[in-house]
mmCIF file of C-alpha atoms in Angstrom:
data_model
loop_
_atom_site.group_PDB
_atom_site.id
_atom_site.type_symbol
_atom_site.label_atom_id
_atom_site.label_comp_id
_atom_site.label_asym_id
_atom_site.label_seq_id
_atom_site.Cartn_x
_atom_site.Cartn_y
_atom_site.Cartn_z
ATOM 1 C CA UNK A 7 20.662 -48.632 -104.150
ATOM 2 C CA UNK A 8 18.502 -46.661 -101.674
ATOM 3 C CA UNK A 9 20.021 -43.671 -99.849
ATOM 4 C CA UNK A 10 19.353 -45.429 -96.532
ATOM 5 C CA UNK A 11 21.683 -48.293 -97.561
ATOM 6 C CA UNK A 12 24.464 -46.148 -98.783
ATOM 7 C CA UNK A 13 26.393 -46.059 -95.538
ATOM 8 C CA UNK A 14 26.798 -49.744 -95.592
ATOM 9 C CA UNK A 15 27.546 -49.892 -99.255
ATOM 10 C CA UNK A 16 30.424 -47.530 -99.328
ATOM 11 C CA UNK A 17 33.694 -49.224 -100.223
ATOM 12 C CA UNK A 18 36.192 -49.706 -97.429
ATOM 13 C CA UNK A 19 39.478 -47.798 -97.560
ATOM 14 C CA UNK A 20 42.144 -49.586 -99.514
ATOM 15 C CA UNK A 21 45.868 -49.735 -98.885
ATOM 16 C CA UNK A 22 48.397 -47.936 -101.069
ATOM 17 C CA UNK A 23 48.745 -48.832 -104.666
ATOM 18 C CA UNK A 24 46.918 -47.977 -107.826
ATOM 19 C CA UNK A 25 43.924 -50.069 -108.717
ATOM 20 C CA UNK A 26 43.667 -51.467 -112.237
ATOM 21 C CA UNK A 27 41.626 -49.302 -114.523
ATOM 22 C CA UNK A 28 39.269 -52.141 -115.340
ATOM 23 C CA UNK A 29 38.563 -52.691 -111.657
ATOM 24 C CA UNK A 30 37.948 -49.043 -111.072
ATOM 25 C CA UNK A 31 35.519 -48.803 -114.054
ATOM 26 C CA UNK A 32 33.686 -51.932 -112.843
ATOM 27 C CA UNK A 33 33.100 -50.350 -109.439
ATOM 28 C CA UNK A 34 31.759 -47.131 -111.054
ATOM 29 C CA UNK A 35 29.446 -49.144 -113.436
ATOM 30 C CA UNK A 36 28.167 -51.137 -110.587
ATOM 31 C CA UNK A 37 27.231 -48.036 -108.533
ATOM 32 C CA UNK A 38 25.851 -46.032 -111.392
ATOM 33 C CA UNK A 39 23.802 -48.929 -112.648
ATOM 34 C CA UNK A 40 22.261 -49.559 -109.180
ATOM 35 C CA UNK A 41 21.353 -45.872 -108.826
ATOM 36 C CA UNK A 42 19.869 -45.604 -112.201
ATOM 37 C CA UNK A 43 17.843 -48.794 -112.156
ATOM 38 C CA UNK A 44 16.440 -48.083 -108.701
ATOM 39 C CA UNK A 45 16.082 -44.239 -108.688
ATOM 40 C CA UNK A 46 16.695 -42.831 -112.119
ATOM 41 C CA UNK A 47 19.026 -40.019 -113.116
ATOM 42 C CA UNK A 48 17.801 -37.213 -110.863
ATOM 43 C CA UNK A 49 19.788 -38.217 -107.878
ATOM 44 C CA UNK A 50 22.945 -39.279 -109.814
ATOM 45 C CA UNK A 51 25.881 -37.024 -108.923
ATOM 46 C CA UNK A 52 29.593 -37.294 -109.342
ATOM 47 C CA UNK A 53 30.006 -36.799 -105.562
ATOM 48 C CA UNK A 54 27.638 -39.686 -104.776
ATOM 49 C CA UNK A 55 29.279 -41.998 -107.225
ATOM 50 C CA UNK A 56 32.781 -41.161 -105.970
ATOM 51 C CA UNK A 57 31.736 -41.818 -102.376
ATOM 52 C CA UNK A 58 30.042 -45.158 -103.087
ATOM 53 C CA UNK A 59 32.633 -46.500 -105.525
ATOM 54 C CA UNK A 60 35.783 -45.313 -103.852
ATOM 55 C CA UNK A 61 36.825 -43.515 -107.066
ATOM 56 C CA UNK A 62 38.002 -39.959 -106.938
ATOM 57 C CA UNK A 63 35.903 -37.262 -108.697
ATOM 58 C CA UNK A 64 39.037 -36.220 -110.618
ATOM 59 C CA UNK A 65 39.100 -39.664 -112.195
ATOM 60 C CA UNK A 66 35.400 -39.695 -112.897
ATOM 61 C CA UNK A 67 35.551 -36.332 -114.659
ATOM 62 C CA UNK A 68 38.587 -37.442 -116.662
ATOM 63 C CA UNK A 69 36.660 -40.450 -118.071
ATOM 64 C CA UNK A 70 33.156 -39.015 -118.202
ATOM 65 C CA UNK A 71 32.969 -35.268 -119.008
ATOM 66 C CA UNK A 72 29.279 -34.944 -118.056
ATOM 67 C CA UNK A 73 26.578 -36.483 -115.939
ATOM 68 C CA UNK A 74 24.844 -37.670 -119.078
ATOM 69 C CA UNK A 75 27.929 -39.502 -120.383
ATOM 70 C CA UNK A 76 28.415 -41.157 -116.981
ATOM 71 C CA UNK A 77 24.708 -42.186 -116.864
ATOM 72 C CA UNK A 78 24.760 -43.587 -120.424
ATOM 73 C CA UNK A 79 27.921 -45.729 -119.837
ATOM 74 C CA UNK A 80 26.527 -47.000 -116.490
ATOM 75 C CA UNK A 81 23.146 -47.710 -117.994
ATOM 76 C CA UNK A 82 24.628 -49.681 -120.948
ATOM 77 C CA UNK A 83 26.723 -51.811 -118.703
ATOM 78 C CA UNK A 84 23.741 -52.436 -116.283
ATOM 79 C CA UNK A 85 21.554 -53.776 -119.098
ATOM 80 C CA UNK A 86 24.247 -55.211 -121.413
ATOM 81 C CA UNK A 87 23.843 -58.809 -120.161
ATOM 82 C CA UNK A 88 20.110 -58.565 -119.855
ATOM 83 C CA UNK A 89 19.705 -57.250 -123.454
ATOM 84 C CA UNK A 90 22.280 -59.567 -124.974
ATOM 85 C CA UNK A 91 21.080 -61.286 -128.125
ATOM 86 C CA UNK A 92 20.690 -65.009 -127.888
ATOM 87 C CA UNK A 93 21.263 -67.120 -130.958
ATOM 88 C CA UNK A 94 18.979 -70.143 -130.706
ATOM 89 C CA UNK A 95 18.899 -70.473 -134.450
ATOM 90 C CA UNK A 96 15.356 -69.050 -134.516
ATOM 91 C CA UNK A 97 15.543 -65.287 -135.333
ATOM 92 C CA UNK A 98 11.854 -64.705 -134.523
ATOM 93 C CA UNK A 99 12.074 -66.238 -131.162
ATOM 94 C CA UNK A 100 15.299 -64.433 -130.357
ATOM 95 C CA UNK A 101 13.964 -61.002 -131.542
ATOM 96 C CA UNK A 102 10.717 -61.602 -129.507
ATOM 97 C CA UNK A 103 12.669 -62.333 -126.343
ATOM 98 C CA UNK A 104 15.030 -59.385 -126.775
ATOM 99 C CA UNK A 105 12.370 -56.855 -127.624
ATOM 100 C CA UNK A 106 10.094 -58.072 -124.819
ATOM 101 C CA UNK A 107 12.950 -57.625 -122.379
ATOM 102 C CA UNK A 108 13.794 -54.224 -123.840
ATOM 103 C CA UNK A 109 10.202 -53.057 -123.598
ATOM 104 C CA UNK A 110 9.969 -54.323 -120.019
ATOM 105 C CA UNK A 111 13.082 -52.301 -118.939
ATOM 106 C CA UNK A 112 11.815 -49.271 -120.772
ATOM 107 C CA UNK A 113 8.405 -49.363 -119.219
ATOM 108 C CA UNK A 114 8.875 -50.861 -115.766
ATOM 109 C CA UNK A 115 12.087 -49.335 -114.427
ATOM 110 C CA UNK A 116 13.542 -45.860 -114.094
ATOM 111 C CA UNK A 117 15.814 -46.728 -117.032
ATOM 112 C CA UNK A 118 13.053 -45.973 -119.541
ATOM 113 C CA UNK A 119 12.653 -42.408 -118.255
ATOM 114 C CA UNK A 120 16.425 -42.069 -118.195
ATOM 115 C CA UNK A 121 16.834 -42.959 -121.862
ATOM 116 C CA UNK A 122 13.899 -40.748 -123.027
ATOM 117 C CA UNK A 123 15.261 -37.880 -121.052
ATOM 118 C CA UNK A 124 18.772 -38.237 -122.506
ATOM 119 C CA UNK A 125 17.391 -38.540 -125.996
ATOM 120 C CA UNK A 126 15.465 -35.310 -125.523
ATOM 121 C CA UNK A 127 18.413 -33.469 -124.038
ATOM 122 C CA UNK A 128 20.789 -34.680 -126.765
ATOM 123 C CA UNK A 129 18.697 -32.734 -129.403
ATOM 124 C CA UNK A 130 20.209 -29.474 -128.064
ATOM 125 C CA UNK A 131 23.467 -30.809 -126.504
ATOM 126 C CA UNK A 132 25.950 -31.865 -129.113
ATOM 127 C CA UNK A 133 28.321 -33.390 -126.629
ATOM 128 C CA UNK A 134 25.631 -35.494 -125.121
ATOM 129 C CA UNK A 135 24.472 -36.584 -128.646
ATOM 130 C CA UNK A 136 27.978 -37.740 -129.433
ATOM 131 C CA UNK A 137 28.119 -39.628 -126.090
ATOM 132 C CA UNK A 138 24.783 -41.213 -126.709
ATOM 133 C CA UNK A 139 25.908 -42.510 -130.110
ATOM 134 C CA UNK A 140 29.311 -43.742 -128.954
ATOM 135 C CA UNK A 141 28.409 -45.097 -125.494
ATOM 136 C CA UNK A 142 24.957 -46.556 -126.214
ATOM 137 C CA UNK A 143 23.109 -46.533 -129.566
ATOM 138 C CA UNK A 144 25.935 -47.465 -131.882
ATOM 139 C CA UNK A 145 26.759 -50.453 -129.724
ATOM 140 C CA UNK A 146 23.124 -51.556 -129.514
ATOM 141 C CA UNK A 147 22.942 -51.131 -133.315
ATOM 142 C CA UNK A 148 25.998 -53.175 -133.871
ATOM 143 C CA UNK A 149 24.803 -56.160 -131.686
ATOM 144 C CA UNK A 150 21.340 -56.115 -133.405
ATOM 145 C CA UNK A 151 22.915 -55.943 -136.860
ATOM 146 C CA UNK A 152 25.274 -58.829 -136.277
ATOM 147 C CA UNK A 153 22.367 -61.016 -135.168
ATOM 148 C CA UNK A 154 20.323 -60.079 -138.229
ATOM 149 C CA UNK A 155 23.287 -60.786 -140.521
ATOM 150 C CA UNK A 156 23.659 -64.309 -139.077
ATOM 151 C CA UNK A 157 19.912 -64.801 -139.649
ATOM 152 C CA UNK A 158 20.267 -63.667 -143.212
ATOM 153 C CA UNK A 159 23.157 -66.119 -143.759
ATOM 154 C CA UNK A 160 20.983 -68.886 -142.311
ATOM 155 C CA UNK A 161 18.250 -68.124 -144.878
ATOM 156 C CA UNK A 162 15.771 -66.708 -142.275
ATOM 157 C CA UNK A 163 15.873 -63.222 -143.814
ATOM 158 C CA UNK A 164 15.879 -62.495 -147.549
ATOM 159 C CA UNK A 165 19.317 -61.669 -149.052
ATOM 160 C CA UNK A 166 18.116 -58.251 -150.437
ATOM 161 C CA UNK A 167 17.059 -57.002 -146.990
ATOM 162 C CA UNK A 168 19.140 -54.176 -145.482
ATOM 163 C CA UNK A 169 19.589 -55.336 -141.852
ATOM 164 C CA UNK A 170 20.176 -51.810 -140.538
ATOM 165 C CA UNK A 171 16.844 -50.639 -141.887
ATOM 166 C CA UNK A 172 15.364 -53.735 -140.189
ATOM 167 C CA UNK A 173 16.910 -52.672 -136.868
ATOM 168 C CA UNK A 174 15.349 -49.187 -137.316
ATOM 169 C CA UNK A 175 11.950 -50.710 -138.028
ATOM 170 C CA UNK A 176 11.877 -52.855 -134.911
ATOM 171 C CA UNK A 177 13.532 -50.722 -132.238
ATOM 172 C CA UNK A 178 12.474 -47.476 -133.869
ATOM 173 C CA UNK A 179 8.882 -48.445 -133.432
ATOM 174 C CA UNK A 180 9.405 -49.030 -129.736
ATOM 175 C CA UNK A 181 11.226 -45.780 -129.229
ATOM 176 C CA UNK A 182 8.480 -43.982 -131.173
ATOM 177 C CA UNK A 183 5.916 -45.156 -128.585
ATOM 178 C CA UNK A 184 8.099 -44.269 -125.715
ATOM 179 C CA UNK A 185 8.859 -40.689 -126.970
ATOM 180 C CA UNK A 186 5.421 -39.998 -128.371
ATOM 181 C CA UNK A 187 3.119 -41.858 -125.896
ATOM 182 C CA UNK A 188 -0.115 -41.939 -127.812
ATOM 183 C CA UNK A 189 -0.043 -45.682 -127.664
ATOM 184 C CA UNK A 190 1.551 -47.800 -124.911
ATOM 185 C CA UNK A 191 4.426 -50.326 -125.347
ATOM 186 C CA UNK A 192 2.588 -53.559 -124.507
ATOM 187 C CA UNK A 193 3.248 -57.233 -124.890
ATOM 188 C CA UNK A 194 0.748 -57.501 -127.686
ATOM 189 C CA UNK A 195 2.441 -54.619 -129.483
ATOM 190 C CA UNK A 196 5.855 -56.223 -129.316
ATOM 191 C CA UNK A 197 4.450 -59.574 -130.598
ATOM 192 C CA UNK A 198 2.600 -57.858 -133.483
ATOM 193 C CA UNK A 199 5.666 -55.795 -134.375
ATOM 194 C CA UNK A 200 7.946 -58.748 -134.697
ATOM 195 C CA UNK A 201 5.332 -60.788 -136.658
ATOM 196 C CA UNK A 202 4.587 -57.927 -139.070
ATOM 197 C CA UNK A 203 8.224 -57.177 -139.840
ATOM 198 C CA UNK A 204 9.460 -60.674 -140.031
ATOM 199 C CA UNK A 205 6.661 -61.746 -142.273
ATOM 200 C CA UNK A 206 7.710 -59.005 -144.553
ATOM 201 C CA UNK A 207 11.392 -59.993 -144.745
ATOM 202 C CA UNK A 208 11.033 -63.772 -144.732
ATOM 203 C CA UNK A 209 12.320 -65.662 -147.831
ATOM 204 C CA UNK A 210 9.741 -66.015 -150.607
ATOM 205 C CA UNK A 211 9.171 -69.056 -152.806
ATOM 206 C CA UNK A 212 11.750 -68.995 -155.571
ATOM 207 C CA UNK A 213 14.292 -66.802 -153.694
ATOM 208 C CA UNK A 214 17.892 -67.928 -154.056
ATOM 209 C CA UNK A 215 19.190 -69.901 -151.098
ATOM 210 C CA UNK A 216 21.363 -68.370 -148.525
ATOM 211 C CA UNK A 217 25.168 -68.680 -148.900
ATOM 212 C CA UNK A 218 26.467 -72.004 -147.378
#
């Protein structure tokens, strides 16, 4: 949301009556997500979000104790649908699509800079580190782990593979290149990453079949 368009985007005044909490949060997530995806975190303020969402600063501070916590929650909801895991029955295809989408968001939108900045700040800010785990990383890890478990049950991943380590291998490699940019996160990198990791965890001849 550009600053020039903010005047027209502000919510109209509402009549009396308390709005449902889910509706209030949805308005906040919409506004925060638009700001972050178009401009990044530098111009995100509680005052601006309150003005554009029609939600009081008191309510914002009650639910999000810091700008970082607000940004994380807004970012997660902005990308949640885009980064959702498909289940086409082909784990390689689903991982390739998800990681390509993730890499594109991280490298072609302000969201990538946002996440790397917050990761850096969380090393010295315990509250932000806690918010990062609870509002973002733990949920992404859960979704990835669930998809891997289904693939293991379907016989596409060996039964002895720890799926949480597999999550770290795949997404950790992308984060490594984002945080230590000696090499870029490219399409070829993502394709090679999925191929190398999945070749290593695929069932071998003679392995026991997956559970029915």
